[in-house]
Tab-separated table of C-alpha atoms and ligand atoms in Angstrom:
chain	number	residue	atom	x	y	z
A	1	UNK	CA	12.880	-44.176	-6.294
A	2	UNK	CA	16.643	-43.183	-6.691
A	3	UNK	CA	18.012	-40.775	-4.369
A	4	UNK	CA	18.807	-38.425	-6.935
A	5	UNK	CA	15.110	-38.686	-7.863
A	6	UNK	CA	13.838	-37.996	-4.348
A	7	UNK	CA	16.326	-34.742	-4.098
A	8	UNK	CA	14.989	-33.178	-7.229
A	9	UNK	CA	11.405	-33.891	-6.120
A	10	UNK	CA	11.719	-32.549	-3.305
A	11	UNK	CA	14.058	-29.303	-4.588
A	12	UNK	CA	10.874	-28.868	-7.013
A	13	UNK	CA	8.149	-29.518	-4.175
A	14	UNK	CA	10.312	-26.439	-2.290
A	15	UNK	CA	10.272	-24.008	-5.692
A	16	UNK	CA	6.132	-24.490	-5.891
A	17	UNK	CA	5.976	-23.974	-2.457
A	18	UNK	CA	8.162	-20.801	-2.838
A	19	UNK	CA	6.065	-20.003	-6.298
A	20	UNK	CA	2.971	-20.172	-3.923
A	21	UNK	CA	3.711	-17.893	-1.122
A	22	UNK	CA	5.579	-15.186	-3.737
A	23	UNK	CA	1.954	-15.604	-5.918
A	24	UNK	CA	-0.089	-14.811	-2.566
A	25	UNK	CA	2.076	-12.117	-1.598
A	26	UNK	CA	1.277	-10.553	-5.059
A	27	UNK	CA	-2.433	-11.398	-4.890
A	28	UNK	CA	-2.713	-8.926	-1.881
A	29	UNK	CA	-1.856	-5.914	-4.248
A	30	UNK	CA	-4.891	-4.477	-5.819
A	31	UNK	CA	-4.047	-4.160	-9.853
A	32	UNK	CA	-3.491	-0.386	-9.363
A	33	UNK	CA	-1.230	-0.563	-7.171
A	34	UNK	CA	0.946	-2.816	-9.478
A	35	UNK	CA	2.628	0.225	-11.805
A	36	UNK	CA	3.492	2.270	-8.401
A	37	UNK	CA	6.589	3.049	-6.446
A	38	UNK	CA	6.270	2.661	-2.844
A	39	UNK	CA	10.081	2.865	-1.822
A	40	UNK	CA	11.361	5.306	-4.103
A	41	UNK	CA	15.204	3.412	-4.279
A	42	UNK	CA	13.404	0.854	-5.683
A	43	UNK	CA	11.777	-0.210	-8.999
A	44	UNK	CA	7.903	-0.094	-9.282
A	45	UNK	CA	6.214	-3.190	-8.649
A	46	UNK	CA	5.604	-4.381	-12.105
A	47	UNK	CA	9.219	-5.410	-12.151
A	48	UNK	CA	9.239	-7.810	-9.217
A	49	UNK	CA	6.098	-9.331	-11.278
A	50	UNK	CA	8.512	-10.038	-14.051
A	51	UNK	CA	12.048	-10.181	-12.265
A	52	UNK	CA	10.771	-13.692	-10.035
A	53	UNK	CA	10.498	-15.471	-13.183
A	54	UNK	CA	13.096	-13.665	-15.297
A	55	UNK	CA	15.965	-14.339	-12.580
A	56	UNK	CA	14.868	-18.506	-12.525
A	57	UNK	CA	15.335	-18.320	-16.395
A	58	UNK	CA	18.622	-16.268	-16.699
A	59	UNK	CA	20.194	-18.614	-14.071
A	60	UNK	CA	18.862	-22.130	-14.694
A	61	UNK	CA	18.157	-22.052	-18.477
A	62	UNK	CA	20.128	-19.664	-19.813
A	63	UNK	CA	23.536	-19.934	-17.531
A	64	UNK	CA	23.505	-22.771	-16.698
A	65	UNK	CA	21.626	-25.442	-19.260
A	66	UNK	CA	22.150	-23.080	-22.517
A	67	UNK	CA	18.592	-23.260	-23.490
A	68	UNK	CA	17.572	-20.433	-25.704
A	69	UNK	CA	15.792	-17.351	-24.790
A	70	UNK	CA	12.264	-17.190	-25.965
A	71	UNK	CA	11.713	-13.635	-24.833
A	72	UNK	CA	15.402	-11.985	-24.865
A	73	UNK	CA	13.681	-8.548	-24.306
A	74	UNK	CA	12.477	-9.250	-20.629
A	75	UNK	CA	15.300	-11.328	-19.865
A	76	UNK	CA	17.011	-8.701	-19.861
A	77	UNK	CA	14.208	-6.030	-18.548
A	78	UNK	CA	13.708	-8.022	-15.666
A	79	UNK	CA	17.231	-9.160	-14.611
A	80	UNK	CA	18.824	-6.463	-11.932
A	81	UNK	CA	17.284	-4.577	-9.038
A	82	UNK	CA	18.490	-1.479	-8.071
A	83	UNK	CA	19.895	-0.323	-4.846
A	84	UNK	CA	21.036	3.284	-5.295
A	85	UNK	CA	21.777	5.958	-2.358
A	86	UNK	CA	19.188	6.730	-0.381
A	87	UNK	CA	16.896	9.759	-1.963
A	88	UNK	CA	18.538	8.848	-5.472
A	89	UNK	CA	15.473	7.850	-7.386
A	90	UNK	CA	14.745	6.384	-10.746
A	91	UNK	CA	12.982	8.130	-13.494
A	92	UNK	CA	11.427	5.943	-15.584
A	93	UNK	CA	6.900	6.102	-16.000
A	94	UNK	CA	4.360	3.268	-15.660
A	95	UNK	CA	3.928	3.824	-19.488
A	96	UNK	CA	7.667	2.435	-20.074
A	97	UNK	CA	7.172	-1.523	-18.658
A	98	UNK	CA	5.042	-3.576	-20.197
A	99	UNK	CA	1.343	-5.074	-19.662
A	100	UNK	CA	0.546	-7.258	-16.514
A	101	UNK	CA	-0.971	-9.831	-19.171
A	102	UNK	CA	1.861	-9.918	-21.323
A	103	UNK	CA	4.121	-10.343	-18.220
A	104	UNK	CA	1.863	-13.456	-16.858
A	105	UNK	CA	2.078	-15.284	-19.915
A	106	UNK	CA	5.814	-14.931	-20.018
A	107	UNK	CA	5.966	-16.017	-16.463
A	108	UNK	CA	3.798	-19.469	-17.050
A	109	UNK	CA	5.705	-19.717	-19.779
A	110	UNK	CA	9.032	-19.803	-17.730
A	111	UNK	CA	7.648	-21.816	-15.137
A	112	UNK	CA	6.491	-24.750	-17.506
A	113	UNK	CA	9.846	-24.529	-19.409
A	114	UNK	CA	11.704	-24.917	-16.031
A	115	UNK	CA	9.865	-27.672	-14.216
A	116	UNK	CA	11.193	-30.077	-16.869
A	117	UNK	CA	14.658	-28.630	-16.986
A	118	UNK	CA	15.110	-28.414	-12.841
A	119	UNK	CA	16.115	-31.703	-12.603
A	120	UNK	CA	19.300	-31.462	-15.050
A	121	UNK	CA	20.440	-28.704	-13.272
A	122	UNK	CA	22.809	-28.672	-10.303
A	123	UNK	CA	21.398	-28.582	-7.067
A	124	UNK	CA	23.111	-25.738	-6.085
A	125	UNK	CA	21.667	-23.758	-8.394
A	126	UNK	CA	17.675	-25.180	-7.915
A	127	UNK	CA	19.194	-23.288	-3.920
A	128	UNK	CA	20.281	-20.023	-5.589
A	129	UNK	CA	17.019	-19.863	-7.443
A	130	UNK	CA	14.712	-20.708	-4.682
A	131	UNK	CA	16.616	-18.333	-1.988
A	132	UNK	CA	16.611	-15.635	-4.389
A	133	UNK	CA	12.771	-16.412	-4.832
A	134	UNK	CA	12.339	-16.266	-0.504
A	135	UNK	CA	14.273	-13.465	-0.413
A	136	UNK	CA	12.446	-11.664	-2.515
A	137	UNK	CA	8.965	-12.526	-0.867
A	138	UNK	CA	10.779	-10.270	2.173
A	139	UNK	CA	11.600	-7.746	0.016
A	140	UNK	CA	8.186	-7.355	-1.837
A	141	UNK	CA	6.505	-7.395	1.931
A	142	UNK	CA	8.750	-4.044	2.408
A	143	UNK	CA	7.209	-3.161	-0.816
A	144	UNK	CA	3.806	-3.717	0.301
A	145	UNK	CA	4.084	-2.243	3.966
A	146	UNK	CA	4.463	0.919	2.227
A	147	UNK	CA	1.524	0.548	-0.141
A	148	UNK	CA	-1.691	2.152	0.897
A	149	UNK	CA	-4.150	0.327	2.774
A	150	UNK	CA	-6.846	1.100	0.252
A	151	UNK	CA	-4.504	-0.309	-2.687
A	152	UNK	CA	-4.065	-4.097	-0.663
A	153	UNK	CA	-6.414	-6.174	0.297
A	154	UNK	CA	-5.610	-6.910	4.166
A	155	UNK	CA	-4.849	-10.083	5.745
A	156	UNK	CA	-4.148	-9.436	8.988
A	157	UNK	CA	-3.907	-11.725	11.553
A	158	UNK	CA	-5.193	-10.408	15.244
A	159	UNK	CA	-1.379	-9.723	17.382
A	160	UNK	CA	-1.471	-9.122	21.143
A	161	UNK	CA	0.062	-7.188	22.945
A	162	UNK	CA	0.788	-6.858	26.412
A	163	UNK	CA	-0.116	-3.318	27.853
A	164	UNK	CA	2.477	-2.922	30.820
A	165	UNK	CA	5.826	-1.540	29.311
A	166	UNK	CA	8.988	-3.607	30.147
A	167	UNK	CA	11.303	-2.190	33.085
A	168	UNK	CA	14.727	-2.396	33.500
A	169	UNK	CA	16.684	-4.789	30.131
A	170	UNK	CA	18.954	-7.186	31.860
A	171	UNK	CA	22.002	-7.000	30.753
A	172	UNK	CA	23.693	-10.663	30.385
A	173	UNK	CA	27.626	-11.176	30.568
A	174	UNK	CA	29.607	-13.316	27.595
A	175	UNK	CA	32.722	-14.535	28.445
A	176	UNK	CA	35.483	-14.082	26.222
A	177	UNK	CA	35.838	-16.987	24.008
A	178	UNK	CA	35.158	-18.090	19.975
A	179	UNK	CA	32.833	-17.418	17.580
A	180	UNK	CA	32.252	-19.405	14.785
A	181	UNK	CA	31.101	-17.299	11.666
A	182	UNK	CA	30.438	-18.470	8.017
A	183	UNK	CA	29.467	-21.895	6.419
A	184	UNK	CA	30.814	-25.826	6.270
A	185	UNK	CA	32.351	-26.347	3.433
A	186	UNK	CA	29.235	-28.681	1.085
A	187	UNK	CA	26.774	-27.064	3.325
A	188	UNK	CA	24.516	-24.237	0.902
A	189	UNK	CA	25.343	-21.254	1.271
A	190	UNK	CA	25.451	-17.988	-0.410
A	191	UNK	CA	29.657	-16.473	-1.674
A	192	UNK	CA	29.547	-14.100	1.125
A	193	UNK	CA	28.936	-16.683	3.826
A	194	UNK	CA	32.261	-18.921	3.086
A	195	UNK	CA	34.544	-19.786	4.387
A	196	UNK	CA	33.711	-21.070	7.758
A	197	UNK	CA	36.066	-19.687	10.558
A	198	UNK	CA	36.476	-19.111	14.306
A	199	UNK	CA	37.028	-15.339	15.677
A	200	UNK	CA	38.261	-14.169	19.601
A	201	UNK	CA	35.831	-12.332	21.250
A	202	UNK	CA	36.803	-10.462	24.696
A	203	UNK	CA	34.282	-10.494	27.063
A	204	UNK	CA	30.987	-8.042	26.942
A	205	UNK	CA	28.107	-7.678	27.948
A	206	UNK	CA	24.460	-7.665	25.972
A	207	UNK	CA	21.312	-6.814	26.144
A	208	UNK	CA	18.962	-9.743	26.795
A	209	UNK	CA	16.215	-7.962	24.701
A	210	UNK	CA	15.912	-6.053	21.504
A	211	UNK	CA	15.343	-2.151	22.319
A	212	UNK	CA	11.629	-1.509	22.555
A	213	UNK	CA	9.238	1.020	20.670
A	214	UNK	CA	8.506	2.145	24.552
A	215	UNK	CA	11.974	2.703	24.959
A	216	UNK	CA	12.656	4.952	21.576
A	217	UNK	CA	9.606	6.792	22.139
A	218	UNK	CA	11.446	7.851	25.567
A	219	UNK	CA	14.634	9.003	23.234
A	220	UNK	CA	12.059	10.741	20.754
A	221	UNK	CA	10.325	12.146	23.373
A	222	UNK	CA	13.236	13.967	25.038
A	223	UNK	CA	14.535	14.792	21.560
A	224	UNK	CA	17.096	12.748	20.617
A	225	UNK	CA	15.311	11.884	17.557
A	226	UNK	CA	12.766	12.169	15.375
A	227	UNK	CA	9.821	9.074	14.953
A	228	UNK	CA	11.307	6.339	12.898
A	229	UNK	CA	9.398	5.431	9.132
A	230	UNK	CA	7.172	2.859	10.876
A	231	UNK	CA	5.552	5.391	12.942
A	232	UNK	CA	2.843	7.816	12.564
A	233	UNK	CA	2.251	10.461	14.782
A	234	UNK	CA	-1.459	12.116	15.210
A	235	UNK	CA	-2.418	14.702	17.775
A	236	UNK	CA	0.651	14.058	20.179
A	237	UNK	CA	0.258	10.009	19.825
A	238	UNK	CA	2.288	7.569	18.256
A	239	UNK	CA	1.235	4.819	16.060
A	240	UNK	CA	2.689	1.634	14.707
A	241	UNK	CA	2.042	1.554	10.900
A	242	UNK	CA	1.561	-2.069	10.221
A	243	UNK	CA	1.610	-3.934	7.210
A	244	UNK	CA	-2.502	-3.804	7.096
A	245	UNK	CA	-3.698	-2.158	9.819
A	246	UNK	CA	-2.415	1.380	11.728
A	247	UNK	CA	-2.400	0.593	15.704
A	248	UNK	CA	-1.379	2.440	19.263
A	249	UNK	CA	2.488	2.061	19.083
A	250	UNK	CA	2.851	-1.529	21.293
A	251	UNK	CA	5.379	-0.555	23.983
A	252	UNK	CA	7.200	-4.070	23.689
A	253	UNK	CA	7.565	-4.610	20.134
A	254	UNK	CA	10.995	-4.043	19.112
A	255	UNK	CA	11.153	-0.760	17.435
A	256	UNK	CA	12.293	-0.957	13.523
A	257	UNK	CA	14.696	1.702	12.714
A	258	UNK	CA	18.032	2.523	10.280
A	259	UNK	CA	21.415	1.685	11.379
A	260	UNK	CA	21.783	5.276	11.805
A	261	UNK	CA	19.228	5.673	14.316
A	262	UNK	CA	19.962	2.689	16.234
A	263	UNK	CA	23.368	4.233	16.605
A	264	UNK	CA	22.310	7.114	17.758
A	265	UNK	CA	20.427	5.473	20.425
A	266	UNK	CA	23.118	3.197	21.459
A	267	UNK	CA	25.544	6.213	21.398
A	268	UNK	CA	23.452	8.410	23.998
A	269	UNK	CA	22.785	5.431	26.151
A	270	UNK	CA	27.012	4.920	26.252
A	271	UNK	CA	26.608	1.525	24.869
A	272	UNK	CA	27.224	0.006	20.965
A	273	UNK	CA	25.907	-2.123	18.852
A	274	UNK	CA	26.745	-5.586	18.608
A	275	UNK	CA	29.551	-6.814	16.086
A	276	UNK	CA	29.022	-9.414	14.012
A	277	UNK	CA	30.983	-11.576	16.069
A	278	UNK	CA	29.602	-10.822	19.226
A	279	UNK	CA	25.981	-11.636	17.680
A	280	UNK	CA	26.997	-14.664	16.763
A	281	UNK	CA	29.272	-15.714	20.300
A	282	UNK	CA	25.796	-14.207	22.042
A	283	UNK	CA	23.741	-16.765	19.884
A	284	UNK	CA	25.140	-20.372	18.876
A	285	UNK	CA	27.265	-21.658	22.272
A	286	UNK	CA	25.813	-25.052	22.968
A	287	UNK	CA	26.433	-24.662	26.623
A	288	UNK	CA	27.249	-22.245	29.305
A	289	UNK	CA	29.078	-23.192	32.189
A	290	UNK	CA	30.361	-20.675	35.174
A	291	UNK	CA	29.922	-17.840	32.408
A	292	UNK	CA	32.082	-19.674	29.873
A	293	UNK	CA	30.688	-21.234	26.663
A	294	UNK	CA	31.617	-24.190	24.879
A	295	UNK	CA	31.246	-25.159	20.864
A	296	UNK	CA	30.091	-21.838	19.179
A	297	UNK	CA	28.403	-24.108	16.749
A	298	UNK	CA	24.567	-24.725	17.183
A	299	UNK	CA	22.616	-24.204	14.417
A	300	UNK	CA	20.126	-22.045	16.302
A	301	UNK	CA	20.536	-19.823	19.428
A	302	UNK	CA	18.016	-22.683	21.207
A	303	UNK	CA	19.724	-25.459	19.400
A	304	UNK	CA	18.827	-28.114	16.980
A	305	UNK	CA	15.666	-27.890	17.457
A	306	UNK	CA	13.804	-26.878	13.367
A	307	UNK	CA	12.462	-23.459	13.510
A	308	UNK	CA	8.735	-23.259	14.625
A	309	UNK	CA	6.964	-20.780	15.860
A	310	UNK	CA	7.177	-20.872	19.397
A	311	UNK	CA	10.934	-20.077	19.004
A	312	UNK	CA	10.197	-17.128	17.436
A	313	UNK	CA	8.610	-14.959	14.889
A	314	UNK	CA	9.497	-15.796	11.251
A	315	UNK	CA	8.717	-17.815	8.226
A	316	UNK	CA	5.520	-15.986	7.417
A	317	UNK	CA	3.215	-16.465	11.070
A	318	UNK	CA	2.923	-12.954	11.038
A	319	UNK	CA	3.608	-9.964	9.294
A	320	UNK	CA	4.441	-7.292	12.055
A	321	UNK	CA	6.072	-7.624	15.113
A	322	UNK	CA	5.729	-9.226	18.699
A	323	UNK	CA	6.660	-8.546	22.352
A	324	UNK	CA	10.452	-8.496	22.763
A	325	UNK	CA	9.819	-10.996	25.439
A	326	UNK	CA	7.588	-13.425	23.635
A	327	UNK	CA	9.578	-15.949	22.619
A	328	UNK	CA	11.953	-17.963	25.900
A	329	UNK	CA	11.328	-20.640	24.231
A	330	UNK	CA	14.353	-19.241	21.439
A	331	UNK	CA	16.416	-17.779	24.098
A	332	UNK	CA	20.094	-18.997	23.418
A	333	UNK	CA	22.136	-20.926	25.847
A	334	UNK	CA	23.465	-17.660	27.470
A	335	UNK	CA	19.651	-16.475	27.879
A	336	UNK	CA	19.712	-13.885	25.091
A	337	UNK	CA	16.791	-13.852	23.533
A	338	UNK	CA	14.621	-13.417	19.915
A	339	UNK	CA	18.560	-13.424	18.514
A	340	UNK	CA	16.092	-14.762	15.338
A	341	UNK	CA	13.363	-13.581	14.378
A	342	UNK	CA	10.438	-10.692	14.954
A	343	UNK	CA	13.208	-8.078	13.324
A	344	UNK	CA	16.309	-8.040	11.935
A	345	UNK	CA	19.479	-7.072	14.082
A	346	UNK	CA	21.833	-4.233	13.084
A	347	UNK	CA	25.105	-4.699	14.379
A	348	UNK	CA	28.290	-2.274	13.754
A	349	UNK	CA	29.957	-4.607	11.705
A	350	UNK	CA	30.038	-3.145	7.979
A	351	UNK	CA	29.191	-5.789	4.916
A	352	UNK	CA	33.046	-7.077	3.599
A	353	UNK	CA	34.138	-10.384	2.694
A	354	UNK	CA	35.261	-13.075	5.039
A	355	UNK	CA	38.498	-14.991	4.654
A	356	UNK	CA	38.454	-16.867	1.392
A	357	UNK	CA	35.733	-15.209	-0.123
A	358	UNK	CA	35.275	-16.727	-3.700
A	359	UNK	CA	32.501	-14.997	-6.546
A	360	UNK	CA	30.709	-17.570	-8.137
A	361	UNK	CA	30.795	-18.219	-11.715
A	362	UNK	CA	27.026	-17.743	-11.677
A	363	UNK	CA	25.731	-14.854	-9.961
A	364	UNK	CA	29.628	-12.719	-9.767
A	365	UNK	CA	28.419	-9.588	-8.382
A	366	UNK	CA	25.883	-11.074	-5.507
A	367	UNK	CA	28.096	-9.961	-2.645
A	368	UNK	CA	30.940	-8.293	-4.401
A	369	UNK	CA	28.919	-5.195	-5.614
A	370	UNK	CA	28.227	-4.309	-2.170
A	371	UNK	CA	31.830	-4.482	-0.450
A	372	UNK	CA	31.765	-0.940	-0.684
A	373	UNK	CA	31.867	0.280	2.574
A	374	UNK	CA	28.649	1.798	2.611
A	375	UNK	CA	26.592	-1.469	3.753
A	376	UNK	CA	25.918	-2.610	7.341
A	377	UNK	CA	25.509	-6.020	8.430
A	378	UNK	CA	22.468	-7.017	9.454
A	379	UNK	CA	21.466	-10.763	11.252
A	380	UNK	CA	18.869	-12.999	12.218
A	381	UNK	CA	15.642	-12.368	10.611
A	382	UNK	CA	12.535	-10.776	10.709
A	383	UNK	CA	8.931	-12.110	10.907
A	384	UNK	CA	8.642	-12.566	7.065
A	385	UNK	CA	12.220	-14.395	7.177
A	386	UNK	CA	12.036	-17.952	5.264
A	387	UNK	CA	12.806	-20.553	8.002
A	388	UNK	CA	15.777	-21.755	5.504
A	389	UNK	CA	17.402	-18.310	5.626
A	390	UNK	CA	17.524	-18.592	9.802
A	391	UNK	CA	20.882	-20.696	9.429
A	392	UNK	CA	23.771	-19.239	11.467
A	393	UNK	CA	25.748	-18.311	8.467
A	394	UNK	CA	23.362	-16.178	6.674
A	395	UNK	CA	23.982	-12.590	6.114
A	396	UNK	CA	21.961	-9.601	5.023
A	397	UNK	CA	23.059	-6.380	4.569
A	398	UNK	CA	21.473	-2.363	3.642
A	399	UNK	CA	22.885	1.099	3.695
A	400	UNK	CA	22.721	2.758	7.423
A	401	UNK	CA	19.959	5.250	6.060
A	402	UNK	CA	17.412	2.960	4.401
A	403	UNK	CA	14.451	2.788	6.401
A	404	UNK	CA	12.023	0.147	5.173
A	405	UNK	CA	13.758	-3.240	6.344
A	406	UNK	CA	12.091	-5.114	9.109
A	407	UNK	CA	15.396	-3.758	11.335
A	408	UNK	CA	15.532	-3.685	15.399
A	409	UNK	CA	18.689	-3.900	17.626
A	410	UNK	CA	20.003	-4.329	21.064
A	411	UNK	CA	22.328	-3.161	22.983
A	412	UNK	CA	26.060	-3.848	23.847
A	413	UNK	CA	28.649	-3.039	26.671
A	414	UNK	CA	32.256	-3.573	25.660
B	501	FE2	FE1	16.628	-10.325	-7.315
């Protein structure tokens, strides 16, 4: 077999796989819960059902191969999300999208059309189409943590926790030195992630964990604010809402909460968040020697090493999140650990372009739309991350009051 031939097997081999695990996410929905809103920034369901398929099309068939549109209506129906302020909320009824069957058929339809095109198409765009596909499988578990249990069918899996809370967060000391941010030119990657450079970082000092739920039910508690969205509070206790199952708030779990309120913690506690570059001069040194680091280059805080799950909590394992301290196995070379995975990280930095920022041709607004100031910066990945999306140069970013995403942080001395 050519090598060309094995690439585009195994680039379609990747897009069933992501097919697959965006199908099961949907099969967990129960059909009335498929016309309803559970973030209210967001479309209803229904589109996602539609927008999966519609998106492969636009890009591959229509962009980039000029096949015609079979179904012009719902490529167009089903090509944009929406991302608009927080408490700014569409208006539109379950009566204005169309049937679940005739949105299936449309969708196999796609799919069969584009498993014999994939292979004439660049295989940068067979990436863009199955990223897009894994990120969305992140998003719609947002979507679903906010469904009602009745209206899913669970799947939990059993999570332990351990009972005594964590004492005192070491603090860990980074030299000042370089941080290498952004992607190799040839590597994949999305606009916002190129060019690859190298920024000075003075010396600080981090926090080896994320901050706990045991630790923001202190701040809550004395009043510096009020329980984040994942929590429910019933007579005087506080609960972790999980993505099947409600349980007693687990003291070592990071806490998930908006860039606002992490701010506000790190603010009374005199400390800051991290900045982009200091997540990443925390993360990627391949050695530490005397306090000083050298090559801020690994791929992953623990190395080279693929990402399993003993490193940490992503690619689907598990759909809430562990003990801060249940991964050393991840920690990066300066000790720092779960840098990826089990939550997101906010840091201060907010979402702009990096040096040499290019569009591209196909997908213009990707990034672009969102250089608006009012984005944060978010890194490393949460426990429904794709492993794929775990590479050092990948960056997410939401508005500092949205409260679904799978968000924790730590905290930083400058
Ligand atoms: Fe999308």
């Amino acid at each position: 077999m050519s090598t060309a031939m094995v690439a585009s097997r195994a680039l379609q081999e990747r897009l069933d796989s992501a097919r697959k695990l965006t199908d099961y996410v949907f099969s967990l929905l129960k059909p009335e819960a498929l016309y309803s809103r559970p973030i209210p920034e967001r479309h209803r369901l229904i589109f996602y059902l539609g927008h999966l398929e519609a998106f492969d099309w636009n890009l591959i068939a229509r962009k980039t191969l000029d096949v015609p549109s079979f179904h012009p209506a719902f490529d167009k129906l089903f090509e944009f999300g929406i991302d608009p302020p927080v408490g700014q909320v569409a208006a539109d009824e379950p009566s204005d999208w169309p049937r679940v069957d005739e949105i299936r058929s449309y969708n196999q339809r796609v799919r069969g059309a584009l498993d014999q095109l994939i292979e004439q198409a660049p295989e940068e765009i067979a990436h863009v189409a199955i990223e897009h596909r894994l990120m969305h499988a992140e998003t719609l578990a947002y979507l679903l943590h906010n469904v009602p249990y009745d209206q899913k069918a669970s799947a939990s899996m059993p999570l332990s926790y351990s009972s005594q809370a964590l004492s005192a967060v070491p603090m860990i000391e980074i030299a000042p030195g370089l941080a290498t941010l952004g992607q190799k030119p040839g590597s994949f990657g999305w606009d916002n992630e190129f060019a690859e450079h190298q920024v000075q970082v003075p010396g600080f000092r981090i926090g080896k964990y994320k901050v706990t739920n045991g630790q923001y039910l202190d701040f809550v508690r004395t009043g510096g604010a009020s329980p984040p969205h994942f929590w429910t509070e019933r007579h005087g206790r506080s609960f972790y809402h999980g993505m099947f199952a409600e349980i007693p708030l687990p003291l070592n779990a990071p806490v998930y909460v908006t860039h606002a309120e992490a701010s506000a913690y790190a603010s009374a506690a005199g400390k800051s968040l991290p900045t982009e570059p200091q997540f990443h001069r925390a993360g990627y040194a391949s050695s530490v020697s005397g306090g000083a680091s050298k090559n801020n280059k690994r791929p992953f805080p623990w190395g080279h090493a693929e990402p399993s799950a003993k490193r940490g909590n992503f690619d689907f394992h598990q759909w809430d999140p562990l003990d801060v301290d249940a991964h050393p196995a991840g920690d990066s070379a300066f000790g720092v650990s779960q840098l990826v995975g089990n939550g997101w990280e906010w840091t201060a930095t907010k979402f702009g372009p990096f040096p040499g920022f290019e569009p591209r041709p196909f997908y213009p607004g990707y990034s672009q739309n969102f250089f608006d100031d009012e984005h944060y910066v978010i890194k490393g990945g949460s426990p429904v991350t794709a492993a794929c999306m775990l590479r050092r140069s990948f960056r997410n970013w939401f508005r500092p009051n949205y409260p679904y995403v799978y968000a924790s942080f730590r905290l930083v001395e400058n």
